[in-house]
mmCIF file of N, CA, C and O in Angstrom:
data_model
loop_
_atom_site.group_PDB
_atom_site.id
_atom_site.type_symbol
_atom_site.label_atom_id
_atom_site.label_comp_id
_atom_site.label_asym_id
_atom_site.label_seq_id
_atom_site.Cartn_x
_atom_site.Cartn_y
_atom_site.Cartn_z
ATOM 1 N N UNK A 26 -132.830 -107.560 123.767
ATOM 2 C CA UNK A 26 -133.472 -106.284 123.562
ATOM 3 C C UNK A 26 -133.327 -106.043 121.671
ATOM 4 O O UNK A 26 -134.480 -105.524 121.311
ATOM 5 N N UNK A 27 -132.911 -106.688 121.193
ATOM 6 C CA UNK A 27 -132.762 -106.534 119.333
ATOM 7 C C UNK A 27 -134.061 -107.440 119.390
ATOM 8 O O UNK A 27 -134.956 -106.953 118.193
ATOM 9 N N UNK A 28 -134.132 -107.987 119.582
ATOM 10 C CA UNK A 28 -135.309 -109.039 119.136
ATOM 11 C C UNK A 28 -137.169 -108.426 119.551
ATOM 12 O O UNK A 28 -137.546 -108.394 118.594
ATOM 13 N N UNK A 29 -136.787 -107.879 120.284
ATOM 14 C CA UNK A 29 -137.979 -107.016 120.884
ATOM 15 C C UNK A 29 -138.164 -105.783 119.755
ATOM 16 O O UNK A 29 -139.381 -105.440 119.214
ATOM 17 N N UNK A 30 -137.117 -105.042 119.177
ATOM 18 C CA UNK A 30 -137.203 -103.989 118.197
ATOM 19 C C UNK A 30 -137.661 -104.698 116.974
ATOM 20 O O UNK A 30 -138.481 -103.912 116.217
ATOM 21 N N UNK A 31 -137.362 -105.603 116.993
ATOM 22 C CA UNK A 31 -137.934 -106.354 115.701
ATOM 23 C C UNK A 31 -139.114 -106.742 115.507
ATOM 24 O O UNK A 31 -140.056 -106.517 114.930
ATOM 25 N N UNK A 32 -139.882 -107.002 116.966
ATOM 26 C CA UNK A 32 -141.350 -107.492 117.052
ATOM 27 C C UNK A 32 -142.138 -106.176 116.765
ATOM 28 O O UNK A 32 -143.569 -106.151 116.503
ATOM 29 N N UNK A 33 -141.524 -105.116 117.577
ATOM 30 C CA UNK A 33 -141.943 -103.538 117.152
ATOM 31 C C UNK A 33 -142.035 -103.095 115.781
ATOM 32 O O UNK A 33 -143.094 -102.599 115.356
ATOM 33 N N UNK A 34 -140.911 -103.002 115.131
ATOM 34 C CA UNK A 34 -141.022 -102.196 113.612
ATOM 35 C C UNK A 34 -141.084 -103.174 112.292
ATOM 36 O O UNK A 34 -141.393 -102.297 111.706
ATOM 37 N N UNK A 35 -141.231 -104.170 112.623
ATOM 38 C CA UNK A 35 -141.740 -104.879 111.343
ATOM 39 C C UNK A 35 -143.291 -104.706 111.240
ATOM 40 O O UNK A 35 -143.780 -104.290 110.256
ATOM 41 N N UNK A 36 -144.215 -104.885 112.605
ATOM 42 C CA UNK A 36 -145.399 -104.856 112.199
ATOM 43 C C UNK A 36 -145.977 -102.851 111.997
ATOM 44 O O UNK A 36 -146.646 -102.634 111.346
ATOM 45 N N UNK A 37 -144.910 -102.201 112.510
ATOM 46 C CA UNK A 37 -144.874 -100.754 112.200
ATOM 47 C C UNK A 37 -144.812 -100.771 111.048
ATOM 48 O O UNK A 37 -145.452 -99.525 110.195
ATOM 49 N N UNK A 38 -143.725 -101.068 110.333
ATOM 50 C CA UNK A 38 -143.601 -100.638 109.063
ATOM 51 C C UNK A 38 -144.298 -101.244 108.096
ATOM 52 O O UNK A 38 -145.259 -100.621 107.084
ATOM 53 N N UNK A 39 -145.293 -102.454 108.178
ATOM 54 C CA UNK A 39 -146.312 -102.798 107.389
ATOM 55 C C UNK A 39 -147.806 -102.161 107.779
ATOM 56 O O UNK A 39 -148.321 -102.047 106.762
ATOM 57 N N UNK A 40 -148.015 -101.675 108.717
ATOM 58 C CA UNK A 40 -148.826 -100.975 109.154
ATOM 59 C C UNK A 40 -148.772 -99.474 108.880
ATOM 60 O O UNK A 40 -149.793 -99.236 107.629
ATOM 61 N N UNK A 41 -147.825 -99.089 108.326
ATOM 62 C CA UNK A 41 -147.841 -97.593 107.639
ATOM 63 C C UNK A 41 -147.796 -97.557 106.498
ATOM 64 O O UNK A 41 -147.826 -96.754 105.605
ATOM 65 N N UNK A 42 -146.940 -98.706 105.903
ATOM 66 C CA UNK A 42 -146.991 -99.045 104.242
ATOM 67 C C UNK A 42 -148.241 -99.015 104.014
ATOM 68 O O UNK A 42 -149.014 -98.376 102.750
ATOM 69 N N UNK A 43 -149.361 -99.766 104.514
ATOM 70 C CA UNK A 43 -150.855 -99.861 103.945
ATOM 71 C C UNK A 43 -151.326 -98.870 104.293
ATOM 72 O O UNK A 43 -152.501 -98.343 103.574
ATOM 73 N N UNK A 44 -151.250 -97.950 105.111
ATOM 74 C CA UNK A 44 -151.777 -96.760 105.395
ATOM 75 C C UNK A 44 -151.222 -95.588 104.479
ATOM 76 O O UNK A 44 -152.354 -95.129 104.412
ATOM 77 N N UNK A 45 -150.404 -95.491 104.154
ATOM 78 C CA UNK A 45 -149.915 -94.531 103.315
ATOM 79 C C UNK A 45 -150.540 -95.177 101.831
ATOM 80 O O UNK A 45 -150.836 -94.140 101.202
ATOM 81 N N UNK A 46 -150.452 -96.345 101.553
ATOM 82 C CA UNK A 46 -151.189 -96.755 100.404
ATOM 83 C C UNK A 46 -152.632 -96.422 100.231
ATOM 84 O O UNK A 46 -153.411 -95.914 99.016
ATOM 85 N N UNK A 47 -153.522 -96.558 101.510
ATOM 86 C CA UNK A 47 -154.700 -96.443 101.291
ATOM 87 C C UNK A 47 -154.629 -94.707 101.585
ATOM 88 O O UNK A 47 -156.322 -94.245 100.417
ATOM 89 N N UNK A 48 -154.296 -93.804 102.008
ATOM 90 C CA UNK A 48 -154.315 -92.358 102.111
ATOM 91 C C UNK A 48 -154.043 -91.769 100.664
ATOM 92 O O UNK A 48 -154.581 -91.043 100.041
ATOM 93 N N UNK A 49 -152.809 -92.673 99.781
ATOM 94 C CA UNK A 49 -152.640 -91.827 98.343
ATOM 95 C C UNK A 49 -153.916 -92.724 97.635
ATOM 96 O O UNK A 49 -154.526 -91.798 97.155
ATOM 97 N N UNK A 50 -154.546 -93.573 97.895
ATOM 98 C CA UNK A 50 -155.608 -94.256 97.103
ATOM 99 C C UNK A 50 -157.137 -93.134 97.375
ATOM 100 O O UNK A 50 -157.688 -92.540 96.646
ATOM 101 N N UNK A 51 -157.362 -92.691 98.642
ATOM 102 C CA UNK A 51 -158.245 -91.661 99.063
ATOM 103 C C UNK A 51 -158.090 -90.293 98.011
ATOM 104 O O UNK A 51 -158.830 -90.200 97.760
ATOM 105 N N UNK A 52 -156.524 -89.885 98.298
ATOM 106 C CA UNK A 52 -156.346 -88.766 97.351
ATOM 107 C C UNK A 52 -156.513 -88.755 96.126
ATOM 108 O O UNK A 52 -156.954 -87.853 95.744
ATOM 109 N N UNK A 53 -156.346 -89.728 95.599
ATOM 110 C CA UNK A 53 -156.255 -89.822 93.968
ATOM 111 C C UNK A 53 -157.609 -89.795 93.789
ATOM 112 O O UNK A 53 -158.701 -89.050 92.446
ATOM 113 N N UNK A 54 -158.870 -90.187 94.566
ATOM 114 C CA UNK A 54 -160.296 -90.474 94.377
ATOM 115 C C UNK A 54 -161.101 -89.277 94.744
ATOM 116 O O UNK A 54 -162.009 -89.031 94.114
ATOM 117 N N UNK A 55 -160.823 -88.840 95.732
ATOM 118 C CA UNK A 55 -161.150 -87.340 96.234
ATOM 119 C C UNK A 55 -160.169 -86.214 96.142
ATOM 120 O O UNK A 55 -159.694 -85.831 95.066
ATOM 121 N N UNK A 56 -159.752 -85.525 96.986
ATOM 122 C CA UNK A 56 -158.878 -84.370 97.381
ATOM 123 C C UNK A 56 -157.839 -84.599 97.836
ATOM 124 O O UNK A 56 -157.375 -85.604 98.650
ATOM 125 N N UNK A 57 -156.645 -83.793 97.911
ATOM 126 C CA UNK A 57 -155.422 -83.738 98.411
ATOM 127 C C UNK A 57 -155.417 -83.826 99.604
ATOM 128 O O UNK A 57 -155.138 -84.244 101.189
ATOM 129 N N UNK A 58 -156.581 -82.760 100.005
ATOM 130 C CA UNK A 58 -156.717 -82.319 101.782
ATOM 131 C C UNK A 58 -157.481 -83.688 102.685
ATOM 132 O O UNK A 58 -157.156 -84.184 103.681
ATOM 133 N N UNK A 59 -158.448 -84.320 101.471
ATOM 134 C CA UNK A 59 -159.075 -85.559 102.222
ATOM 135 C C UNK A 59 -157.809 -86.619 102.649
ATOM 136 O O UNK A 59 -158.041 -87.341 103.638
ATOM 137 N N UNK A 60 -157.131 -86.972 101.808
ATOM 138 C CA UNK A 60 -155.865 -87.771 102.010
ATOM 139 C C UNK A 60 -154.920 -87.266 102.749
ATOM 140 O O UNK A 60 -154.826 -88.249 103.972
ATOM 141 N N UNK A 61 -154.469 -86.238 103.592
ATOM 142 C CA UNK A 61 -154.143 -85.497 104.436
ATOM 143 C C UNK A 61 -154.715 -86.018 105.984
ATOM 144 O O UNK A 61 -154.420 -86.877 106.767
ATOM 145 N N UNK A 62 -156.317 -85.667 105.345
ATOM 146 C CA UNK A 62 -156.816 -86.020 107.385
ATOM 147 C C UNK A 62 -156.935 -87.702 107.188
ATOM 148 O O UNK A 62 -156.947 -87.671 108.477
ATOM 149 N N UNK A 63 -157.075 -88.285 106.430
ATOM 150 C CA UNK A 63 -157.185 -89.876 106.338
ATOM 151 C C UNK A 63 -155.427 -90.314 106.894
ATOM 152 O O UNK A 63 -155.190 -91.001 107.959
ATOM 153 N N UNK A 64 -154.691 -89.679 106.587
ATOM 154 C CA UNK A 64 -152.825 -89.932 106.967
ATOM 155 C C UNK A 64 -152.802 -89.534 108.339
ATOM 156 O O UNK A 64 -152.129 -90.287 109.106
ATOM 157 N N UNK A 65 -153.771 -88.491 108.827
ATOM 158 C CA UNK A 65 -153.044 -87.830 110.064
ATOM 159 C C UNK A 65 -153.980 -89.082 110.925
ATOM 160 O O UNK A 65 -153.689 -89.155 111.818
ATOM 161 N N UNK A 66 -155.243 -89.163 110.917
ATOM 162 C CA UNK A 66 -155.847 -89.896 111.840
ATOM 163 C C UNK A 66 -155.656 -91.339 111.452
ATOM 164 O O UNK A 66 -155.678 -92.143 112.986
ATOM 165 N N UNK A 67 -155.130 -91.823 110.295
ATOM 166 C CA UNK A 67 -154.815 -93.113 110.789
ATOM 167 C C UNK A 67 -153.650 -93.706 111.132
ATOM 168 O O UNK A 67 -153.185 -94.630 112.441
ATOM 169 N N UNK A 68 -152.713 -92.575 111.263
ATOM 170 C CA UNK A 68 -151.338 -92.616 111.921
ATOM 171 C C UNK A 68 -150.993 -92.114 113.310
ATOM 172 O O UNK A 68 -150.684 -93.027 114.196
ATOM 173 N N UNK A 69 -151.560 -90.747 113.264
ATOM 174 C CA UNK A 69 -151.449 -90.468 115.013
ATOM 175 C C UNK A 69 -152.684 -91.089 115.794
ATOM 176 O O UNK A 69 -152.363 -90.840 117.059
ATOM 177 N N UNK A 70 -154.173 -91.446 115.550
ATOM 178 C CA UNK A 70 -154.800 -91.926 116.349
ATOM 179 C C UNK A 70 -154.139 -93.294 116.921
ATOM 180 O O UNK A 70 -154.492 -93.352 118.438
ATOM 181 N N UNK A 71 -153.701 -94.285 116.207
ATOM 182 C CA UNK A 71 -152.990 -95.145 117.492
ATOM 183 C C UNK A 71 -151.990 -95.229 118.103
ATOM 184 O O UNK A 71 -151.863 -95.552 119.132
ATOM 185 N N UNK A 72 -151.401 -93.930 117.820
ATOM 186 C CA UNK A 72 -150.212 -93.711 118.819
ATOM 187 C C UNK A 72 -150.496 -92.962 119.921
ATOM 188 O O UNK A 72 -150.357 -93.353 120.685
ATOM 189 N N UNK A 73 -151.824 -92.017 119.668
ATOM 190 C CA UNK A 73 -152.594 -91.395 121.028
ATOM 191 C C UNK A 73 -152.505 -92.300 121.584
ATOM 192 O O UNK A 73 -152.900 -92.397 122.893
ATOM 193 N N UNK A 74 -153.345 -93.352 121.482
ATOM 194 C CA UNK A 74 -154.704 -94.442 122.152
ATOM 195 C C UNK A 74 -153.589 -94.817 122.771
ATOM 196 O O UNK A 74 -153.720 -95.561 124.069
ATOM 197 N N UNK A 75 -152.184 -95.767 122.410
ATOM 198 C CA UNK A 75 -151.283 -96.097 122.603
ATOM 199 C C UNK A 75 -150.698 -95.646 123.959
ATOM 200 O O UNK A 75 -150.252 -95.732 125.033
ATOM 201 N N UNK A 76 -150.517 -94.272 123.406
ATOM 202 C CA UNK A 76 -149.733 -93.223 124.296
ATOM 203 C C UNK A 76 -150.517 -93.394 125.911
ATOM 204 O O UNK A 76 -150.466 -93.418 126.960
ATOM 205 N N UNK A 77 -152.118 -92.615 125.879
ATOM 206 C CA UNK A 77 -152.779 -92.410 126.694
ATOM 207 C C UNK A 77 -153.140 -94.227 127.512
ATOM 208 O O UNK A 77 -153.151 -94.223 128.981
ATOM 209 N N UNK A 78 -153.043 -95.333 126.456
ATOM 210 C CA UNK A 78 -152.845 -96.497 127.347
ATOM 211 C C UNK A 78 -151.752 -96.882 128.087
ATOM 212 O O UNK A 78 -151.968 -97.503 129.429
ATOM 213 N N UNK A 79 -150.943 -96.217 128.041
ATOM 214 C CA UNK A 79 -149.421 -96.669 128.177
ATOM 215 C C UNK A 79 -149.357 -95.641 130.169
ATOM 216 O O UNK A 79 -149.140 -96.450 130.926
ATOM 217 N N UNK A 80 -150.008 -94.486 129.562
ATOM 218 C CA UNK A 80 -149.899 -94.079 130.677
ATOM 219 C C UNK A 80 -151.087 -94.175 131.852
ATOM 220 O O UNK A 80 -150.716 -94.192 133.078
ATOM 221 N N UNK A 81 -151.935 -94.732 131.551
ATOM 222 C CA UNK A 81 -153.115 -95.222 132.343
ATOM 223 C C UNK A 81 -152.640 -96.826 132.995
ATOM 224 O O UNK A 81 -152.757 -96.704 134.212
ATOM 225 N N UNK A 82 -152.216 -97.580 132.161
ATOM 226 C CA UNK A 82 -151.687 -98.525 132.472
ATOM 227 C C UNK A 82 -150.156 -98.414 133.571
ATOM 228 O O UNK A 82 -150.590 -98.995 135.040
ATOM 229 N N UNK A 83 -149.648 -97.231 133.629
ATOM 230 C CA UNK A 83 -148.625 -97.231 134.700
ATOM 231 C C UNK A 83 -149.062 -96.092 135.738
ATOM 232 O O UNK A 83 -148.100 -96.286 136.744
ATOM 233 N N UNK A 84 -150.190 -95.945 135.503
ATOM 234 C CA UNK A 84 -150.749 -95.137 136.844
ATOM 235 C C UNK A 84 -150.798 -93.735 136.996
ATOM 236 O O UNK A 84 -150.813 -92.871 137.936
ATOM 237 N N UNK A 85 -150.139 -93.144 135.940
ATOM 238 C CA UNK A 85 -149.825 -91.553 136.003
ATOM 239 C C UNK A 85 -150.859 -91.112 135.605
ATOM 240 O O UNK A 85 -150.978 -89.943 136.119
ATOM 241 N N UNK A 86 -151.855 -91.452 134.956
ATOM 242 C CA UNK A 86 -153.188 -90.714 134.743
ATOM 243 C C UNK A 86 -153.855 -91.140 135.137
ATOM 244 O O UNK A 86 -154.461 -92.456 134.813
#
């Protein structure tokens, strides 16, 4: 079980780090509202897709 958590959290850490850096760069070049919009879309979009895909795969939806 411990190895599975490592396989999840290391890519998640790298994804979130790169997403945060991209959102900060967008916010510096445009406005802070645009940076927040990008961060919500980049972080919660894949989470929503994975949740819906998991529900569909398990037959719940």
